[in-house]
């Protein structure tokens, strides 16, 4: 039997950059409420809200100092309740971000833990120094050491991310009890589930030195450990099973085998996961070593995960990734490729996640210097490169290509000043191209990328084959990605030309939906053209 979270399309809101309602330059909950109609019109059924909790914003809300409250920048708990109620009127459910690998160092638990006040003393991972050195050789996700010495407690604490994000200690059962209380608090309010931040690294089996690696030394001690699986099972049985909700795990460095375990409906851990492999098709090892986008690698990894898992969380953009029309195509082909990626995202097996602005084909930022960037990761990386004498122009080249701020620029609602995101000064500059790339101009244009998303969302809603059909890759080359979805006696064949060249293919027939609005397809694809061919089970 299908579930509501399999039927619906998710839209991710990065609140800081979505819509400001009071002119302070920061997006907020009332701003979101004012745009619900627009999301409803698009066909959105679920909103995933990036963190809106109180936070010193070292990592824009992914460093939480109070899990059961709302950051005053974003509004009040009353506003949040109103958002839930207004969204419900639009038949939109809300999923919260659950960040439980770490808290902020300004969370009360940490303040007390550093003073060894019970019961918080062992809420975090504390270690004395090792003969004047850090407790182990692990490295962090954010280009800084992952142990910081605390002058109050006179010990080091572990942080796999920034030093203002100390990791919680899941060897202490009290920590998991706190997490359960947080989850129940939000579920009782009526949220429909959680997007679980870096959820496969929360349990550290040991704190031994790790094998030296180019990235994430030490990760063999915390990546998808048995203890981690147990925690997920416990949360499912004791909390989640008592509500009509779902979870999507952000799982880092995960393989299809581990993904299968995490999503196995008998093991009962998560409902679906975000995998990363397809996002690595334009990098060597890490994103800072950028290379030309490899269409074959991209398509192969999508196909691999489609086959491996019964249900997947499909995405092409989020608040950590760059914009696809700039990244996986050429902005010259923004219109065509924006629509092509809509076809891809909405015709894969799984729940589709659209990131704010993706539906209008927003591009990477247009900044010209590091001074305009706010992302802590970019700032740390720049400092790291500077320390190693990398020249300024090269540092900027790397940051420009990889910064998470590329997708965090404010939403472009209109061609007005600051794109109508704010009447004040935006916390992060709006892209100048809002003059011609904006929601308003696309709303009534039947040829726009947004109208195309709307059509694709409606098509997916109408056809079970797009949601539940078996996936089979038919052809993958450096330019072409063709796959077939089969459900009962219907098949949809999706033909994507992910290149700026015209292509001849053997596929032809009646077109269900095309980025170029064709009725009949003769086997010739334009640059970045995408089509869906409808057929019977035994065709092709
Ligand atoms: O963004 C990344 C690389 O640029 C990833 O490695 C990212 O750090 C990783 O996917 C974890 O992301 C999540 O947790 C982080 C937070 O900064 C991200 O925004 C969040 O999506 C720490 O909470
Ligand atoms: Ca505001």
XYZ file of C-alpha atoms and ligand atoms in Angstrom:
564
model
C 0.000 0.000 0.000
C 1.338 3.416 -0.884
C 2.023 6.033 1.775
C 1.245 9.752 1.621
C 4.945 10.571 1.675
C 5.378 8.529 -1.477
C 2.593 10.363 -3.274
C 3.725 13.898 -2.446
C 6.489 16.173 -3.654
C 8.745 17.852 -1.072
C 9.903 21.461 -1.286
C 12.894 22.450 0.840
C 12.817 25.906 2.392
C 16.015 27.531 3.630
C 14.174 30.018 5.866
C 16.916 32.604 6.061
C 16.761 33.135 2.307
C 13.126 32.480 1.453
C 11.008 35.546 2.295
C 11.536 38.352 4.768
C 8.340 39.862 6.195
C 9.626 42.639 8.486
C 12.443 44.288 6.577
C 15.357 43.076 8.716
C 16.901 41.334 5.697
C 16.370 37.835 7.114
C 13.738 35.439 5.847
C 11.185 34.403 8.477
C 8.153 32.255 9.267
C 5.598 34.947 8.433
C 7.344 35.288 5.095
C 6.874 31.581 4.483
C 3.192 31.812 5.394
C 2.754 34.606 2.839
C 4.084 32.319 0.087
C 2.136 29.156 0.883
C -0.344 29.851 -1.915
C 2.496 29.921 -4.407
C 3.773 26.536 -3.188
C 0.292 25.084 -3.254
C -0.062 26.306 -6.846
C 3.164 24.541 -7.771
C 1.809 21.253 -6.432
C 3.961 20.921 -3.309
C 2.634 18.460 -0.697
C 5.359 18.628 1.967
C 7.704 21.379 3.117
C 11.052 20.474 4.656
C 12.054 23.415 6.796
C 15.779 23.869 7.358
C 16.399 24.773 11.041
C 14.384 27.620 12.569
C 15.459 26.945 16.168
C 17.436 29.386 18.333
C 21.038 29.289 17.172
C 24.127 31.505 17.292
C 24.218 30.818 13.533
C 27.809 29.658 13.337
C 26.467 27.249 10.700
C 23.177 29.013 9.882
C 20.964 27.109 12.275
C 22.718 23.745 12.067
C 24.157 24.689 15.462
C 21.101 24.601 17.703
C 21.020 26.134 21.177
C 17.403 25.261 22.030
C 15.493 22.498 20.235
C 12.033 23.348 21.487
C 11.897 26.999 20.521
C 11.976 29.330 17.551
C 14.812 31.737 16.819
C 13.469 35.298 17.299
C 14.954 36.149 13.878
C 12.424 33.749 12.378
C 9.467 34.613 14.606
C 7.740 33.031 17.593
C 6.263 29.661 18.474
C 2.882 31.251 17.766
C 4.033 32.004 14.214
C 5.196 28.415 13.898
C 1.810 27.121 15.050
C 0.160 29.408 12.542
C 2.441 28.112 9.798
C 1.393 24.545 10.640
C -2.284 25.522 10.613
C -2.105 27.571 7.405
C -0.075 24.890 5.649
C -2.643 22.285 6.705
C -5.349 24.400 5.058
C -3.341 24.105 1.826
C -2.924 20.364 2.451
C 0.811 20.870 2.915
C 2.617 18.940 5.633
C 5.729 20.212 7.392
C 8.892 18.286 8.131
C 11.458 19.689 10.562
C 15.224 19.412 10.409
C 16.513 17.228 13.224
C 20.159 18.003 13.948
C 21.225 15.607 16.679
C 24.829 14.734 15.924
C 25.817 17.975 17.629
C 24.343 20.990 19.380
C 25.626 24.532 19.567
C 28.341 25.174 22.164
C 25.874 27.770 23.485
C 23.277 25.110 24.293
C 22.548 24.902 28.013
C 23.624 21.238 28.015
C 27.079 22.187 26.802
C 27.384 25.159 29.149
C 26.675 22.764 32.033
C 28.729 19.931 30.643
C 31.861 22.039 30.501
C 31.307 22.815 34.196
C 30.779 19.107 34.913
C 27.270 19.805 36.210
C 25.149 16.634 36.312
C 23.310 15.169 34.535
C 25.071 16.951 31.655
C 28.666 16.024 32.486
C 28.833 13.261 29.879
C 26.391 14.636 27.312
C 29.354 15.389 25.025
C 32.560 13.623 24.081
C 35.286 14.890 26.402
C 38.894 13.685 26.567
C 42.028 14.896 28.310
C 44.961 15.766 26.086
C 47.285 12.992 24.993
C 50.735 14.047 26.202
C 50.204 17.621 25.117
C 48.493 16.587 21.892
C 44.887 16.244 20.748
C 43.168 13.034 21.926
C 43.272 11.429 18.466
C 44.167 12.098 14.839
C 40.650 12.508 13.423
C 39.886 15.315 10.967
C 36.626 17.268 10.632
C 34.188 17.947 7.785
C 34.969 21.672 7.875
C 38.709 21.970 7.295
C 39.619 22.437 10.950
C 40.832 20.055 13.696
C 37.928 18.182 15.265
C 39.071 18.550 18.876
C 38.956 21.866 20.703
C 40.413 22.472 24.146
C 37.951 23.925 26.614
C 39.513 26.260 29.168
C 36.692 25.756 31.664
C 36.728 21.968 31.828
C 40.411 21.699 30.899
C 39.664 18.945 28.450
C 39.142 18.569 24.715
C 35.698 18.045 23.175
C 34.995 16.359 19.853
C 33.299 18.189 16.987
C 33.072 16.608 13.548
C 31.909 19.968 12.159
C 32.764 23.513 13.350
C 34.156 24.074 16.841
C 30.864 25.693 17.799
C 29.145 22.355 17.060
C 30.194 19.883 19.798
C 29.164 16.258 19.126
C 26.708 14.610 21.502
C 27.694 11.434 23.328
C 25.356 8.589 22.362
C 27.034 6.222 24.814
C 25.061 8.138 27.414
C 21.432 6.877 27.344
C 20.205 10.212 28.751
C 21.126 11.933 25.488
C 18.818 9.680 23.494
C 16.027 10.346 25.999
C 16.450 14.078 25.342
C 16.229 13.423 21.605
C 13.031 11.415 22.046
C 11.492 14.280 24.032
C 12.413 16.763 21.278
C 10.886 14.557 18.608
C 7.677 14.036 20.577
C 7.424 17.779 21.212
C 7.352 18.538 17.479
C 5.262 15.538 16.479
C 2.666 16.503 19.079
C 2.537 19.936 17.455
C 1.604 18.245 14.212
C 4.805 18.119 12.194
C 4.853 15.260 9.716
C 8.360 13.980 10.275
C 12.021 14.810 10.235
C 14.909 15.296 7.880
C 17.690 13.831 9.989
C 20.989 15.649 9.627
C 24.127 13.477 9.191
C 22.199 10.714 10.893
C 24.595 7.853 10.129
C 27.543 9.302 12.070
C 26.021 10.025 15.463
C 27.366 6.911 17.221
C 31.133 6.772 17.716
C 32.168 3.191 18.414
C 35.644 4.086 19.611
C 37.905 7.125 19.831
C 41.037 5.309 18.642
C 43.279 6.932 16.057
C 42.021 6.380 12.526
C 43.850 5.144 9.465
C 45.415 8.225 7.854
C 43.288 9.305 4.877
C 43.091 12.314 2.609
C 39.692 13.148 4.043
C 37.927 12.306 7.298
C 40.652 10.375 9.069
C 38.901 8.421 11.816
C 35.618 7.901 9.980
C 35.879 4.093 10.227
C 35.051 4.592 13.915
C 31.786 6.420 13.331
C 30.403 5.867 9.823
C 27.174 3.803 9.933
C 28.129 1.806 13.015
C 26.041 -0.983 14.515
C 25.284 1.264 17.516
C 23.923 3.835 15.090
C 21.502 1.327 13.549
C 20.304 0.399 17.049
C 19.597 4.034 17.914
C 17.516 4.478 14.765
C 15.529 1.348 15.579
C 14.883 2.568 19.087
C 13.683 5.998 17.900
C 11.402 4.306 15.424
C 9.817 1.941 17.922
C 9.531 4.283 20.844
C 8.659 7.526 19.078
C 8.007 7.552 15.346
C 5.767 4.493 15.217
C 3.272 6.306 17.416
C 2.661 9.046 14.837
C 1.703 9.250 11.179
C 5.048 10.588 10.035
C 8.170 9.755 8.040
C 11.919 10.289 8.251
C 14.473 11.024 5.591
C 18.067 10.535 6.616
C 20.915 12.635 5.350
C 23.462 9.862 5.219
C 27.028 10.744 4.355
C 29.538 8.415 2.658
C 26.881 5.766 2.432
C 27.010 2.781 0.077
C 23.969 1.089 -1.494
C 24.481 -1.866 0.881
C 24.306 0.367 3.935
C 21.498 2.386 2.367
C 19.518 -0.826 2.038
C 19.979 -1.627 5.710
C 18.965 1.883 6.749
C 15.765 1.812 4.673
C 14.844 -1.851 5.079
C 11.166 -1.902 6.065
C 11.749 -4.939 8.298
C 14.713 -3.476 10.166
C 12.630 -0.301 10.625
C 15.154 2.507 10.826
C 14.523 5.295 8.278
C 11.923 5.630 5.516
C 14.321 6.946 2.901
C 17.753 8.489 2.600
C 19.664 11.112 0.654
C 22.719 9.617 -0.998
C 25.561 11.676 -2.398
C 27.202 9.668 -5.153
C 25.473 11.438 -8.059
C 26.622 14.778 -6.650
C 30.230 13.688 -6.957
C 30.234 13.505 -10.747
C 32.065 16.818 -11.037
C 34.791 16.325 -8.444
C 37.881 14.325 -7.569
C 37.489 12.925 -4.058
C 36.195 16.177 -2.545
C 34.334 19.056 -4.089
C 37.336 21.382 -3.876
C 39.014 19.345 -6.597
C 36.563 20.306 -9.226
C 36.465 18.591 -12.612
C 34.301 18.656 -15.698
C 30.828 17.257 -15.066
C 30.826 13.594 -16.048
C 27.345 12.786 -17.388
C 28.051 9.078 -17.569
C 29.167 8.855 -13.956
C 26.187 10.963 -12.857
C 23.651 8.828 -14.711
C 25.279 5.568 -13.662
C 25.170 6.455 -10.005
C 21.544 7.551 -10.215
C 20.725 4.245 -11.942
C 22.694 2.261 -9.373
C 20.765 3.737 -6.431
C 17.432 3.453 -8.253
C 17.975 -0.271 -8.628
C 19.463 -0.830 -5.175
C 16.703 0.701 -3.070
C 12.945 0.181 -3.105
C 12.381 3.834 -2.314
C 14.786 6.766 -2.461
C 14.913 10.476 -1.568
C 15.722 12.026 -4.940
C 17.310 15.467 -5.125
C 19.546 17.519 -7.366
C 19.894 20.625 -5.214
C 19.814 21.536 -1.549
C 21.259 24.176 0.774
C 24.728 22.576 0.607
C 24.955 22.143 -3.162
C 25.425 24.457 -6.093
C 22.676 25.269 -8.591
C 22.231 22.603 -11.264
C 21.716 24.920 -14.238
C 25.135 26.426 -13.523
C 26.778 23.230 -12.351
C 25.559 20.351 -14.520
C 24.910 22.428 -17.617
C 25.852 25.707 -19.160
C 23.878 28.789 -18.126
C 23.431 29.478 -21.834
C 21.098 26.449 -21.826
C 19.439 27.373 -18.534
C 15.881 27.152 -19.857
C 16.309 23.783 -21.516
C 18.469 22.185 -18.842
C 16.281 23.547 -16.035
C 13.390 21.643 -17.595
C 15.480 18.566 -18.332
C 16.418 18.265 -14.662
C 12.735 18.667 -13.754
C 11.954 15.663 -15.950
C 14.768 13.666 -14.378
C 13.912 14.496 -10.759
C 10.199 13.884 -11.123
C 10.423 10.661 -13.080
C 12.692 8.707 -10.748
C 11.423 6.142 -8.248
C 11.163 7.755 -4.821
C 10.106 11.009 -3.213
C 11.291 14.098 -5.144
C 12.839 17.009 -3.224
C 12.866 20.433 -4.890
C 15.075 23.083 -3.329
C 13.756 26.654 -3.234
C 14.578 28.496 -6.453
C 15.300 25.306 -8.381
C 11.794 25.571 -9.859
C 12.663 28.888 -11.530
C 16.149 27.847 -12.596
C 18.090 30.037 -10.173
C 21.827 30.139 -10.870
C 24.984 30.187 -8.751
C 25.889 33.492 -7.076
C 27.448 36.370 -8.986
C 29.878 37.405 -6.223
C 33.369 38.544 -7.031
C 35.132 38.221 -3.673
C 35.256 36.158 -0.477
C 34.033 39.238 1.435
C 30.561 38.666 0.022
C 30.463 35.030 1.232
C 28.964 34.056 4.623
C 29.240 30.240 4.548
C 31.416 29.028 7.442
C 32.703 26.143 5.365
C 33.957 28.508 2.626
C 35.471 30.873 5.183
C 37.314 28.014 6.923
C 38.551 26.606 3.643
C 39.775 30.010 2.526
C 41.663 30.435 5.829
C 43.122 26.931 5.500
C 44.327 27.598 1.936
C 45.745 30.965 2.968
C 47.711 29.301 5.742
C 49.182 26.998 3.120
C 50.169 29.973 0.938
C 47.672 29.339 -1.853
C 47.440 32.613 -3.842
C 44.302 34.716 -3.530
C 43.042 34.285 -7.098
C 43.273 30.504 -6.806
C 41.547 30.499 -3.422
C 38.705 32.544 -4.870
C 38.441 30.237 -7.881
C 38.004 27.234 -5.552
C 35.541 29.000 -3.263
C 33.491 30.347 -6.165
C 33.196 26.892 -7.649
C 32.242 25.189 -4.400
C 30.740 27.593 -1.865
C 27.430 26.602 -0.332
C 26.361 30.247 -0.627
C 25.904 29.597 -4.352
C 22.496 28.186 -3.492
C 21.803 30.274 -0.405
C 21.303 33.604 -2.169
C 17.797 34.900 -1.447
C 14.797 33.721 -3.378
C 14.101 35.803 -6.478
C 10.418 36.672 -6.324
C 10.336 39.560 -8.780
C 12.480 41.978 -10.759
C 12.072 44.631 -8.044
C 14.871 45.724 -5.741
C 16.327 42.704 -3.874
C 13.893 40.575 -5.841
C 11.147 41.399 -3.294
C 12.923 39.110 -0.844
C 13.208 42.002 1.587
C 12.530 45.726 1.846
C 15.708 46.065 3.920
C 19.294 44.965 3.368
C 19.460 41.225 2.653
C 21.763 39.178 4.917
C 23.315 37.726 1.754
C 23.192 39.629 -1.515
C 20.485 38.784 -4.039
C 21.772 37.711 -7.454
C 21.589 40.593 -9.931
C 19.982 38.280 -12.443
C 16.712 38.500 -10.467
C 15.889 41.168 -13.049
C 15.104 38.385 -15.513
C 15.050 35.221 -13.370
C 12.165 35.493 -10.913
C 8.945 33.830 -9.814
C 6.646 36.643 -10.908
C 7.648 36.594 -14.548
C 7.445 32.805 -14.668
C 4.062 32.412 -12.967
C 1.970 33.297 -15.984
C 4.349 32.166 -18.685
C 3.308 28.679 -19.836
C 6.774 28.156 -21.318
C 8.673 28.955 -18.110
C 10.758 26.516 -16.060
C 8.320 26.968 -13.173
C 5.306 26.145 -15.342
C 7.183 23.107 -16.505
C 7.828 21.947 -12.924
C 4.140 22.414 -12.233
C 3.271 20.262 -15.226
C 5.778 17.567 -14.238
C 4.506 17.508 -10.641
C 0.949 17.081 -11.949
C 2.081 14.352 -14.336
C 3.746 12.458 -11.505
C 0.623 12.814 -9.373
C -1.499 11.348 -12.157
C 0.643 8.370 -13.139
C 1.529 5.597 -10.741
C 4.186 4.451 -13.172
C 6.213 7.583 -12.380
C 5.949 6.978 -8.673
C 6.020 3.248 -8.233
C 7.233 1.815 -11.527
C 10.279 -0.423 -11.658
C 13.361 1.387 -12.907
C 15.548 0.067 -15.704
C 18.433 1.924 -17.354
C 18.327 1.439 -21.131
C 21.252 3.554 -22.269
C 23.914 5.591 -20.524
C 26.597 7.456 -22.473
C 28.580 10.646 -21.965
C 25.588 12.565 -23.321
C 22.531 10.390 -23.132
C 20.591 8.935 -20.205
C 17.620 6.742 -21.134
C 15.625 4.762 -18.626
C 12.322 2.974 -18.472
C 9.728 2.869 -15.729
C 7.295 -0.035 -15.743
C 4.143 -0.419 -13.675
C 1.461 -3.012 -14.354
C 0.977 -2.660 -18.107
C 2.267 0.886 -18.570
C 5.781 1.976 -19.424
C 7.256 5.438 -19.567
C 10.603 5.746 -21.310
C 12.544 8.846 -20.314
C 15.080 10.110 -22.848
C 17.485 12.817 -21.684
C 20.092 14.563 -23.774
C 22.386 15.904 -21.063
C 24.628 17.746 -23.502
C 24.813 20.865 -25.623
C 24.878 18.837 -28.865
C 21.961 17.637 -30.982
C 21.707 13.861 -30.803
C 20.177 11.105 -32.888
C 18.685 8.244 -30.927
C 16.835 5.068 -31.787
C 13.961 6.033 -29.517
C 10.872 7.458 -31.152
C 7.126 7.497 -30.781
C 4.382 9.419 -29.068
C 5.546 12.053 -26.627
C 3.918 12.259 -23.203
C 5.755 15.376 -22.115
C 8.650 17.218 -23.671
C 10.733 20.218 -22.741
C 10.094 21.373 -26.322
C 6.360 20.576 -26.439
C 6.506 18.062 -29.258
C 3.682 15.663 -30.078
C 5.647 13.158 -32.052
C 9.318 12.308 -31.596
C 11.427 11.295 -34.570
C 14.606 10.295 -32.751
C 16.403 13.637 -32.960
C 17.063 15.412 -29.663
C 17.939 19.085 -29.333
C 20.605 20.176 -26.794
C 19.325 19.423 -23.261
C 16.060 18.105 -24.596
C 14.107 15.722 -22.389
C 11.086 13.678 -23.385
C 8.902 10.997 -21.880
C 7.568 8.367 -24.279
C 4.486 6.492 -23.244
C 4.179 2.871 -24.239
C 2.775 -0.517 -23.447
C 4.669 -3.050 -21.382
C 6.044 -4.874 -24.396
C 7.174 -1.885 -26.459
C 10.926 -1.514 -27.040
O 28.127 20.404 2.641
C 28.921 19.509 2.575
C 30.076 19.654 1.781
O 30.056 20.906 1.252
C 28.697 18.243 3.254
O 29.870 17.575 3.537
C 27.927 18.517 4.522
O 28.766 19.056 5.476
C 27.353 17.232 5.003
O 26.515 16.791 4.002
C 26.553 17.448 6.270
O 25.573 18.430 6.064
C 24.661 18.713 7.060
O 25.247 18.898 8.331
C 26.111 20.026 8.487
C 25.508 21.321 7.935
O 26.508 22.298 7.837
C 24.877 21.120 6.577
O 24.264 22.310 6.147
C 23.905 19.982 6.707
O 23.166 19.765 5.534
C 26.374 20.155 9.948
O 25.174 20.161 10.654
Ca 12.734 38.978 8.871
